[in-house]
Coordinates of C-alpha atoms and ligand atoms in Angstrom, one line a residue:
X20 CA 198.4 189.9 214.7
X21 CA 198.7 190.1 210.9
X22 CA 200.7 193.2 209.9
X23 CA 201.0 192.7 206.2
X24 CA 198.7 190.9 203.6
X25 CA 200.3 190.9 199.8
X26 CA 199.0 189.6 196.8
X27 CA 201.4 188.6 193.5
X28 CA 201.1 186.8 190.4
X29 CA 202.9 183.5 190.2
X30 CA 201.7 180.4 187.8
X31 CA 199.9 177.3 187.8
X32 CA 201.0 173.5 185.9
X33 CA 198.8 174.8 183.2
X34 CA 201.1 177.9 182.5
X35 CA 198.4 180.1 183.6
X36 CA 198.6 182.9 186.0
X37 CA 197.7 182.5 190.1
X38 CA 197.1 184.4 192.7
X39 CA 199.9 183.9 195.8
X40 CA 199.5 185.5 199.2
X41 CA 201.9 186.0 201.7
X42 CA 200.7 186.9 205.3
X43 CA 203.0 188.7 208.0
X44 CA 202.9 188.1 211.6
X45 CA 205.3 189.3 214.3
X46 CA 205.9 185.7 214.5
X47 CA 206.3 184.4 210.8
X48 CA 204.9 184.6 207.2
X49 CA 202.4 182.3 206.1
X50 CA 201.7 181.8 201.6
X51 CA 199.9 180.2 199.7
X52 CA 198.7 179.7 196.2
X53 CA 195.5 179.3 194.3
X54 CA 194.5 176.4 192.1
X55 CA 192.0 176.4 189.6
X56 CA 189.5 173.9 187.7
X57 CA 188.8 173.2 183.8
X58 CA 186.2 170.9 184.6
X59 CA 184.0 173.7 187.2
X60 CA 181.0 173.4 188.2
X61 CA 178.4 176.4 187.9
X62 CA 177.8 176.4 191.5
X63 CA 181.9 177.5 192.3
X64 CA 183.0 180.4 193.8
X65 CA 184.2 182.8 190.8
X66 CA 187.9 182.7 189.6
X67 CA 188.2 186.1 188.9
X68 CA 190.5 186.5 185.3
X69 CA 191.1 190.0 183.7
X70 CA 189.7 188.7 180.2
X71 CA 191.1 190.3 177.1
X72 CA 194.1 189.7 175.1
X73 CA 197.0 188.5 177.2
X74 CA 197.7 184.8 178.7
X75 CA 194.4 183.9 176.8
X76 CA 192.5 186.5 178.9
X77 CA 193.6 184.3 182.0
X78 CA 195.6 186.7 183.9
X79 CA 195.1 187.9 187.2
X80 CA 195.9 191.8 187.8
X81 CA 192.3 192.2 189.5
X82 CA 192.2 189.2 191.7
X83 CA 196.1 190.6 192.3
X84 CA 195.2 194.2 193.0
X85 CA 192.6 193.0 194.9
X86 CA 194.7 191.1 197.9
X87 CA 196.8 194.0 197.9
X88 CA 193.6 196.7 198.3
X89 CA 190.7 196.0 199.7
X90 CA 192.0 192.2 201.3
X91 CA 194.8 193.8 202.9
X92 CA 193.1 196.6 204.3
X93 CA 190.3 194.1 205.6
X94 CA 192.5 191.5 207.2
X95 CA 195.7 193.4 208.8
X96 CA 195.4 193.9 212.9
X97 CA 193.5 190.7 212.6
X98 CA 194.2 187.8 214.6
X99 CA 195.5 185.3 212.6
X100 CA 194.9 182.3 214.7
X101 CA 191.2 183.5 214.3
X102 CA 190.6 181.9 211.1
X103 CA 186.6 182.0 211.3
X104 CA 186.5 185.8 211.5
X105 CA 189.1 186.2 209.0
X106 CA 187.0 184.0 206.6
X107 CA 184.1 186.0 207.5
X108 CA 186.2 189.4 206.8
X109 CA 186.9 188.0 203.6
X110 CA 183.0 187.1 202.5
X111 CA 182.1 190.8 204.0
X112 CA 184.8 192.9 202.4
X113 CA 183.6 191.1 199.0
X114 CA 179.9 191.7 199.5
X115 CA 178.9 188.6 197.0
X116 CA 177.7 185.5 196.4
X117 CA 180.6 183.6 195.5
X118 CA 183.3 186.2 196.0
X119 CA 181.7 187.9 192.8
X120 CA 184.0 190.7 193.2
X121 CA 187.2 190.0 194.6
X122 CA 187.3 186.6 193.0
X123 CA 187.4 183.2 194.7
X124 CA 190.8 183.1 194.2
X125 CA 192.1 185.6 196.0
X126 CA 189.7 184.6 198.8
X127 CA 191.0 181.2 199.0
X128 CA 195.0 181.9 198.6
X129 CA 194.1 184.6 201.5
X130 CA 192.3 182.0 203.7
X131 CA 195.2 179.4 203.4
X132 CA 197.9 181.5 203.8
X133 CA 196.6 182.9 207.1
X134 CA 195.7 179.3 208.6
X135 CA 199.7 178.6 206.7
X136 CA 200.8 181.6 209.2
X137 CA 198.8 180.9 211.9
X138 CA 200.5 177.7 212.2
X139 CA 204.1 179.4 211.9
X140 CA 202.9 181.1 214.6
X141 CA 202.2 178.5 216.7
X142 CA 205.3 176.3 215.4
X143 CA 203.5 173.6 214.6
X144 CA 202.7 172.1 211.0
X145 CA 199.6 173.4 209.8
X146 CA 197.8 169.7 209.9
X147 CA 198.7 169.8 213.8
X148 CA 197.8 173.0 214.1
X149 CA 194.1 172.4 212.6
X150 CA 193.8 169.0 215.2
X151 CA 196.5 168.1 217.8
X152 CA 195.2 164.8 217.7
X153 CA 195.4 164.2 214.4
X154 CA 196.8 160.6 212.9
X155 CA 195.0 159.1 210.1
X156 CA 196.5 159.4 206.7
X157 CA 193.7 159.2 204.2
X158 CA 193.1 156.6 201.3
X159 CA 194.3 157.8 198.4
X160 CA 193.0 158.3 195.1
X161 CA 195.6 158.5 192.3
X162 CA 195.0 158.7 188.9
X163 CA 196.8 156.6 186.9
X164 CA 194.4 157.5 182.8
X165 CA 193.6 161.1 182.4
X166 CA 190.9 161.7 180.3
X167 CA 188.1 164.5 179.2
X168 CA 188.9 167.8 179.4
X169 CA 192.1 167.0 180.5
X170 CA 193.4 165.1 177.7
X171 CA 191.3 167.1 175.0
X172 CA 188.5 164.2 175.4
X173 CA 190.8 161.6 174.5
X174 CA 188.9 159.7 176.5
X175 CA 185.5 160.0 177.7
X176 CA 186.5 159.2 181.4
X177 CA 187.9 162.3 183.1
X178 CA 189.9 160.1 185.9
X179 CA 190.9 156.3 186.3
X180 CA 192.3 156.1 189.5
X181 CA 193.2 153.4 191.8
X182 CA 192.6 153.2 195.2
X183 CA 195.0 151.1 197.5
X184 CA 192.7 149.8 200.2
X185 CA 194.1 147.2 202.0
X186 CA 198.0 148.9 202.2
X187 CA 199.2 149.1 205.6
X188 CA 200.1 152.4 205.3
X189 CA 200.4 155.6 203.2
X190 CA 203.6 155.0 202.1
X191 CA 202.7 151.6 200.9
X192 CA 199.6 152.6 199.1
X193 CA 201.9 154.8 196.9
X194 CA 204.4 152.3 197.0
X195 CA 201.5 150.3 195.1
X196 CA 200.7 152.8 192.9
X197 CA 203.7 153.4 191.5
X198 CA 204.1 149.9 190.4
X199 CA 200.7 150.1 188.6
X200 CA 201.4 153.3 186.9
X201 CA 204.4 151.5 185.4
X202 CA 202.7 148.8 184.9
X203 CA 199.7 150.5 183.3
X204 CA 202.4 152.5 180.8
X205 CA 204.4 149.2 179.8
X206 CA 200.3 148.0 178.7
X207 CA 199.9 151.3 176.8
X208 CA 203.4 150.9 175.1
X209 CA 203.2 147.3 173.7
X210 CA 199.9 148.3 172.4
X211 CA 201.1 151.5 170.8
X212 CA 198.8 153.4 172.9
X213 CA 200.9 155.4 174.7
X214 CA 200.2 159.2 173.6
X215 CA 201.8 161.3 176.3
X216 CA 200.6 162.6 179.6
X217 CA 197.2 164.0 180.8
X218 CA 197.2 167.7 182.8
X219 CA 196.7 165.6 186.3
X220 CA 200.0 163.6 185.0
X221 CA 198.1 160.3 184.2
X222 CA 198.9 158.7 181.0
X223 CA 197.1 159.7 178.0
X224 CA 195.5 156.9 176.4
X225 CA 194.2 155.8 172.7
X226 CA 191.7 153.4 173.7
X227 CA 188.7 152.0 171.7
X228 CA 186.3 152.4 174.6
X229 CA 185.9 153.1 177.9
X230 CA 185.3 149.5 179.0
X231 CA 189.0 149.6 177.4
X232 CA 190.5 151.8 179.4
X233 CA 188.9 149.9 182.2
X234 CA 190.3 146.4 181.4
X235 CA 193.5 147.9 181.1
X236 CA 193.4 149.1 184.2
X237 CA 192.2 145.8 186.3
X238 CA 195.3 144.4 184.0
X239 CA 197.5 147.7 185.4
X240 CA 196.9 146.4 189.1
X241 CA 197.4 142.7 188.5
X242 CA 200.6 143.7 186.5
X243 CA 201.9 145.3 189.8
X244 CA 201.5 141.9 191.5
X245 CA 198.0 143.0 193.1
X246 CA 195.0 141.6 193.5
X247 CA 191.9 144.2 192.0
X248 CA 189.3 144.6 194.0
X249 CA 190.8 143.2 197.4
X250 CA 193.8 144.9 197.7
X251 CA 193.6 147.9 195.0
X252 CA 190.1 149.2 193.7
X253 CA 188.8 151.5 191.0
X254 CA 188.1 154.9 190.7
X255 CA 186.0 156.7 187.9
X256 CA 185.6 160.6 187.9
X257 CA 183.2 160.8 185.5
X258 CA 182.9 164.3 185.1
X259 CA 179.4 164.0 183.2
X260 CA 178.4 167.5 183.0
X261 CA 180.9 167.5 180.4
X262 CA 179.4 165.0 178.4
X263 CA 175.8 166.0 178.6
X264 CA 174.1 167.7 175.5
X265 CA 171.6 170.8 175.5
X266 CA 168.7 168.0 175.3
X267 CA 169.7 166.2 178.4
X268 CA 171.5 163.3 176.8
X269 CA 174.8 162.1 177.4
X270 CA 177.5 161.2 174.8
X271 CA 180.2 159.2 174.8
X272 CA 182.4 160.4 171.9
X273 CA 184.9 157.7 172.0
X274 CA 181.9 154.9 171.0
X275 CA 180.0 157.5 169.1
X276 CA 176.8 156.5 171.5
X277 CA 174.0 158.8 172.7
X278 CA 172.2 157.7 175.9
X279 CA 169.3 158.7 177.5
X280 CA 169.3 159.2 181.4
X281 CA 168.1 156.0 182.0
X282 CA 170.3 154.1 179.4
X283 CA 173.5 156.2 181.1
X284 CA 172.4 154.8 184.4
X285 CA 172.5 151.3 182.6
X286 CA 176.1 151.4 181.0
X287 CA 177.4 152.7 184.6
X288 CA 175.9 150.4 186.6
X289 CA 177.7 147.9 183.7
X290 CA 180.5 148.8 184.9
X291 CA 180.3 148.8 188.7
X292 CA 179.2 144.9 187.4
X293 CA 182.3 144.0 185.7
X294 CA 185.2 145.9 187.6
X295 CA 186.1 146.0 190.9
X296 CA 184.9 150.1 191.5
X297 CA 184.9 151.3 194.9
X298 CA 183.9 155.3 193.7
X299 CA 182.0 156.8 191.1
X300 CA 182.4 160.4 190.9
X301 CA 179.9 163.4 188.9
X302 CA 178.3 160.3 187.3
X303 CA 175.7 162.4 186.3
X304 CA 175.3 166.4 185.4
X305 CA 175.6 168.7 188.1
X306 CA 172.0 169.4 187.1
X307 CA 170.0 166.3 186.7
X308 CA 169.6 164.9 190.5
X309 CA 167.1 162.6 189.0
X310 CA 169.8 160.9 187.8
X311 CA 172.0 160.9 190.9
X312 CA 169.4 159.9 192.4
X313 CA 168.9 156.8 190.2
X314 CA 172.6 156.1 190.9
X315 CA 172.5 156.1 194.6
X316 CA 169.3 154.4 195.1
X317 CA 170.7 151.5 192.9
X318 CA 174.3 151.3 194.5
X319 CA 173.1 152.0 198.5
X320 CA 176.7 151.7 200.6
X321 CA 178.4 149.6 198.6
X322 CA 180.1 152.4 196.6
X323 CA 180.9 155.9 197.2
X324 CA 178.5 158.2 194.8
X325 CA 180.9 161.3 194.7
X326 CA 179.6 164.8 194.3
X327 CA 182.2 167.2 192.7
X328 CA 180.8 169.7 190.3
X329 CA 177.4 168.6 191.9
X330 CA 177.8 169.6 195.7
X331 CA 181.0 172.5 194.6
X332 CA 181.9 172.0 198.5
X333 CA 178.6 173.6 199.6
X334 CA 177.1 172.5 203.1
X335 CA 174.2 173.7 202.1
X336 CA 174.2 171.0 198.8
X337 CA 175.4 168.5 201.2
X338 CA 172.2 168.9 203.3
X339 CA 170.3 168.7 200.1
X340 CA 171.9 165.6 198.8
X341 CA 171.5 163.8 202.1
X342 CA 167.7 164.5 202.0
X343 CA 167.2 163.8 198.7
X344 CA 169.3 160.9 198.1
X345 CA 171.3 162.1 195.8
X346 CA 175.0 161.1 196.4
X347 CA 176.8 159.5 199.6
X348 CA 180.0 161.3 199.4
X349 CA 181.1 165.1 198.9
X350 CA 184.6 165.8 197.3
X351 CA 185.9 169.0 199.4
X352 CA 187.8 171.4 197.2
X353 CA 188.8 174.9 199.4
X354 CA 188.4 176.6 196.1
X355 CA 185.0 175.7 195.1
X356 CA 183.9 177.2 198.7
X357 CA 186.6 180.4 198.3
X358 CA 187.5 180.0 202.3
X359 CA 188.7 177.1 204.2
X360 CA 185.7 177.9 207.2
X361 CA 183.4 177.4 204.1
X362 CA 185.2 174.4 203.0
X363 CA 185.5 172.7 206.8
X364 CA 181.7 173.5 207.2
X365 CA 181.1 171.4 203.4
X366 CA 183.1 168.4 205.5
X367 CA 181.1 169.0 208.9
X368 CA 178.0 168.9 206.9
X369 CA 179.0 165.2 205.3
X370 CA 180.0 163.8 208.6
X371 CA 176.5 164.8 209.7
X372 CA 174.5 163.2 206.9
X373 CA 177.0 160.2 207.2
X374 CA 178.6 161.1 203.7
X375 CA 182.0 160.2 202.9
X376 CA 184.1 163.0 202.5
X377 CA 187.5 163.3 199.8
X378 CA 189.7 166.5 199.7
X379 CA 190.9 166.9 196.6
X380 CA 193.0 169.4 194.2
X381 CA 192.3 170.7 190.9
X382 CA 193.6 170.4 187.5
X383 CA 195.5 173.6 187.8
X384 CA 197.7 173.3 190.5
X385 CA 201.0 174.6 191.9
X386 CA 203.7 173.3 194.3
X387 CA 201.6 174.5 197.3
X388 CA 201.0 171.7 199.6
X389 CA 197.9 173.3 201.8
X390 CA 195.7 170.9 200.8
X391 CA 197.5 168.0 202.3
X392 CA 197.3 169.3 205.6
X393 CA 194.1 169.5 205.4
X394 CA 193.5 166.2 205.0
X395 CA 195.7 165.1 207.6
X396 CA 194.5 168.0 209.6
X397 CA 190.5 167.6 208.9
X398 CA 190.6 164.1 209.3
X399 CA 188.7 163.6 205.9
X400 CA 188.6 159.8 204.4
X401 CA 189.8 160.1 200.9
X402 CA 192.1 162.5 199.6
X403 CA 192.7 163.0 195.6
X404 CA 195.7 165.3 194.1
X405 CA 195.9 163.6 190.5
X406 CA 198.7 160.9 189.6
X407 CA 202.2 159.8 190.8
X408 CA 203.8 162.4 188.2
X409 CA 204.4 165.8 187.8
X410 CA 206.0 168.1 190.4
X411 CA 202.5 169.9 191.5
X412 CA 200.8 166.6 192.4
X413 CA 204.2 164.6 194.0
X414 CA 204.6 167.9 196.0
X415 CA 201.3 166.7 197.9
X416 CA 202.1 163.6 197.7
X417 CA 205.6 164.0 199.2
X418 CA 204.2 165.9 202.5
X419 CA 202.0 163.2 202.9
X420 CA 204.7 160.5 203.3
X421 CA 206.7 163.6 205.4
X422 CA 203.4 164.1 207.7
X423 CA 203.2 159.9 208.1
X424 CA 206.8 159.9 209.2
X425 CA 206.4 162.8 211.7
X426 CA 203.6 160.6 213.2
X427 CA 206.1 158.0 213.8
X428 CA 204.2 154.8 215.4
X429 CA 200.9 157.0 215.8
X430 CA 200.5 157.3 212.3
X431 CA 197.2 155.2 211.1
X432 CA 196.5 154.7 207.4
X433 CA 192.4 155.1 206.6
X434 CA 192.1 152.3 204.2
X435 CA 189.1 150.9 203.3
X436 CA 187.9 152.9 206.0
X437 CA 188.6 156.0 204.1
X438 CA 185.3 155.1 202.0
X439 CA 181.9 156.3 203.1
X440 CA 180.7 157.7 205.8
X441 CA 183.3 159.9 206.8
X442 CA 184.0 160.0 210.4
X443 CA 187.5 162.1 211.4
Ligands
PGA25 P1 189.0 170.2 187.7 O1 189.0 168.7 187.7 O2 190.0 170.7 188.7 O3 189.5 170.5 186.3 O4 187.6 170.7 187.9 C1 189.1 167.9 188.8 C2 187.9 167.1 189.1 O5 186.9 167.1 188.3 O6 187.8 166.4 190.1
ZN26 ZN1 185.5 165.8 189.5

């Protein structure tokens, strides 16, 4: 039974106010922490900020005051193994769509921290406690260029990332990675192209193009000893609503080009040509499925069409997407979906359709480590938490390796697998 339900204001890797909530049980205390997006998509759950003066109107009294009021009233005597009512507790005590009121924010830090306590409870860690059974690490994606509106469009490209397929287990994959991250910031330094870090903890890049930053990146991998395409492929998140003009268009800065929807689809499917990419996430706006459409159709199976800002972990837009062809895989973030029942159902719905399915972090991020459970836990194929660097993305990375060890000999590492359609 949950006796307490607190809420407090901590901060993210962005130096912006959180929301953190701790859950009592007879039996132990459950927290957790919010993250939050720069690059959202419409269709999110709201992150409720107070506006104003202070923290560049990015503070979080409200979301706060409401974990400690109307959450807390709603959610203590409940049973915290019961997650599904508590999620629904949470979407009734709001009243609207998209946790209008109380803000997705609190929602979410509410929802983890009572699956985080529920698992105390049971003295298991949470990824057990969400499937006994579980054993398959996911494939990775880790970004190793940082772009967009994470490296004030530096770079067209939100995310590089690399994607260690044929590693015979987690802790190889990252093993891999590492050695291409170096590898990939010795490139950047002879060049004199090195200009710091991105928010994910990618290098940030001065690169000529984006076909640049892709060559460097095959080069990255082969630097590390590895062979592209076989053993390590290629990520993109593309990100394109945030290249898309009021006219439909979309512009990559970096060339000083204008493309129509048409002429975009051209240029990406260039580049699924020339390099060795296994996922193409947001390729389009969140609000031209024509062109998602135009995407999928053209790449069937052979690579993983990702919705982010497109599908905002929506079962409902998962459904859609299956119908309508409009992507093959949904990228699960709890916060888009403001409760982990929403979340799981987002995941359910992909398994269905026969979508691939990738949890993944945001931009703003703390050392809270829910998320990797949940992969584990879920079963999903792909999990993405940024690059090897900075403390709020190792911190996943880290309980990964932890979880793969507790497996001992059971542990199985997704793989190639880990693409398409996702089954856990
Ligand atoms: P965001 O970016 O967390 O800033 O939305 C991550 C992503 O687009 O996948
Ligand atoms: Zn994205």
């Amino acid at each position: 039974e949950i006796t307490s339900v607190t809420g407090h204001r901590r901060w993210d890797s962005r130096a912006r106010p959180t929301v953190e909530v701790v859950v009592r049980t007879p039996a132990g205390t459950g927290r957790a922490l919010a993250p939050a997006g720069a690059s959202t998509g419409s269709g999110e759950a709201v992150d409720l900020r107070d506006g104003g003066e202070a923290f560049g109107g990015k503070d979080v009294t409200r979301a706060v005051a409401g974990v400690n009021g109307d959450i807390a009233a709603a959610l203590t005597g409940m049973d915290v193994a019961d997650q599904a009512a508590v999620d629904a507790r949470l979407e009734e005590v709001d009243g609207e769509a998209g946790f209008a009121r109380l803000g997705g924010n609190a929602a979410v830090a509410a929802s983890m921290a009572v699956a985080q306590a529920a698992a105390v409870a049971h003295g298991v860690p949470l990824w057990r406690h969400l499937d006994p059974a579980a054993a398959r690490l996911p494939l990775p994606e880790i970004q190793i260029f940082g772009g967009g509106a994470h490296a004030h469009g530096r770079l067209d490209i939100q995310d590089l990332l690399v994607v260690p397929l044929a590693a015979g287990s987690f802790r190889e994959a990252f093993d891999w990675t590492v050695e291409i991250h170096r590898a990939a910031g010795r490139w950047l330094d002879e060049r004199g192209r090195l200009a710091g870090v991105a928010e994910e903890g990618g290098w940030w890049p001065a690169f000529e193009s984006n076909a640049e930053a892709l060559e460097a990146l095959v080069a990255a991998i082969e630097g590390a000893g590895l062979v592209p395409g076989e053993q390590v492929g290629i990520s993109l998140d593309i990100a394109a609503t945030q290249l898309v003009g009021s006219d439909g268009s979309y512009r990559l800065t970096r060339e000083d080009r204008t493309y129509d929807r048409d002429g975009w689809g051209e240029v990406l499917l260039g580049w699924l040509d020339r390099f060795p990419i296994v996922s193409i996430e947001d390729p389009f706006a969140e609000d031209d499925p024509a062109g998602m459409a135009l995407l999928t159709a053209a790449v069937g199976d052979r690579v993983q069409v990702v919705g982010d800002d497109f599908l905002v972990t929506d079962a409902e837009r998962v459904r859609a997407a299956a119908s309508d062809r409009t992507a093959n895989t949904v990228l699960v973030k709890p916060n888009q979906a403001g409760t982990l029942t929403r979340a799981k159902a987002a995941l359910d719905a992909a398994a269905e359709a026969g979508f691939g399915a990738i949890v993944s972090a945001r931009s703003g991020e703390t050392e809270d480590v829910t998320i990797s459970h949940l992969a584990v836990g879920w079963g999903s194929g792909g999990f993405k938490v940024g690059s090897a660097t900075r403390g709020e993305r190792t911190a996943k990375w880290n309980e990964l390796l932890r979880i793969e060890e507790n497996l001992g000999p059971s542990a199985r590492y997704a793989g190639r697998a880990g693409l398409g359609p996702w089954q856990s």
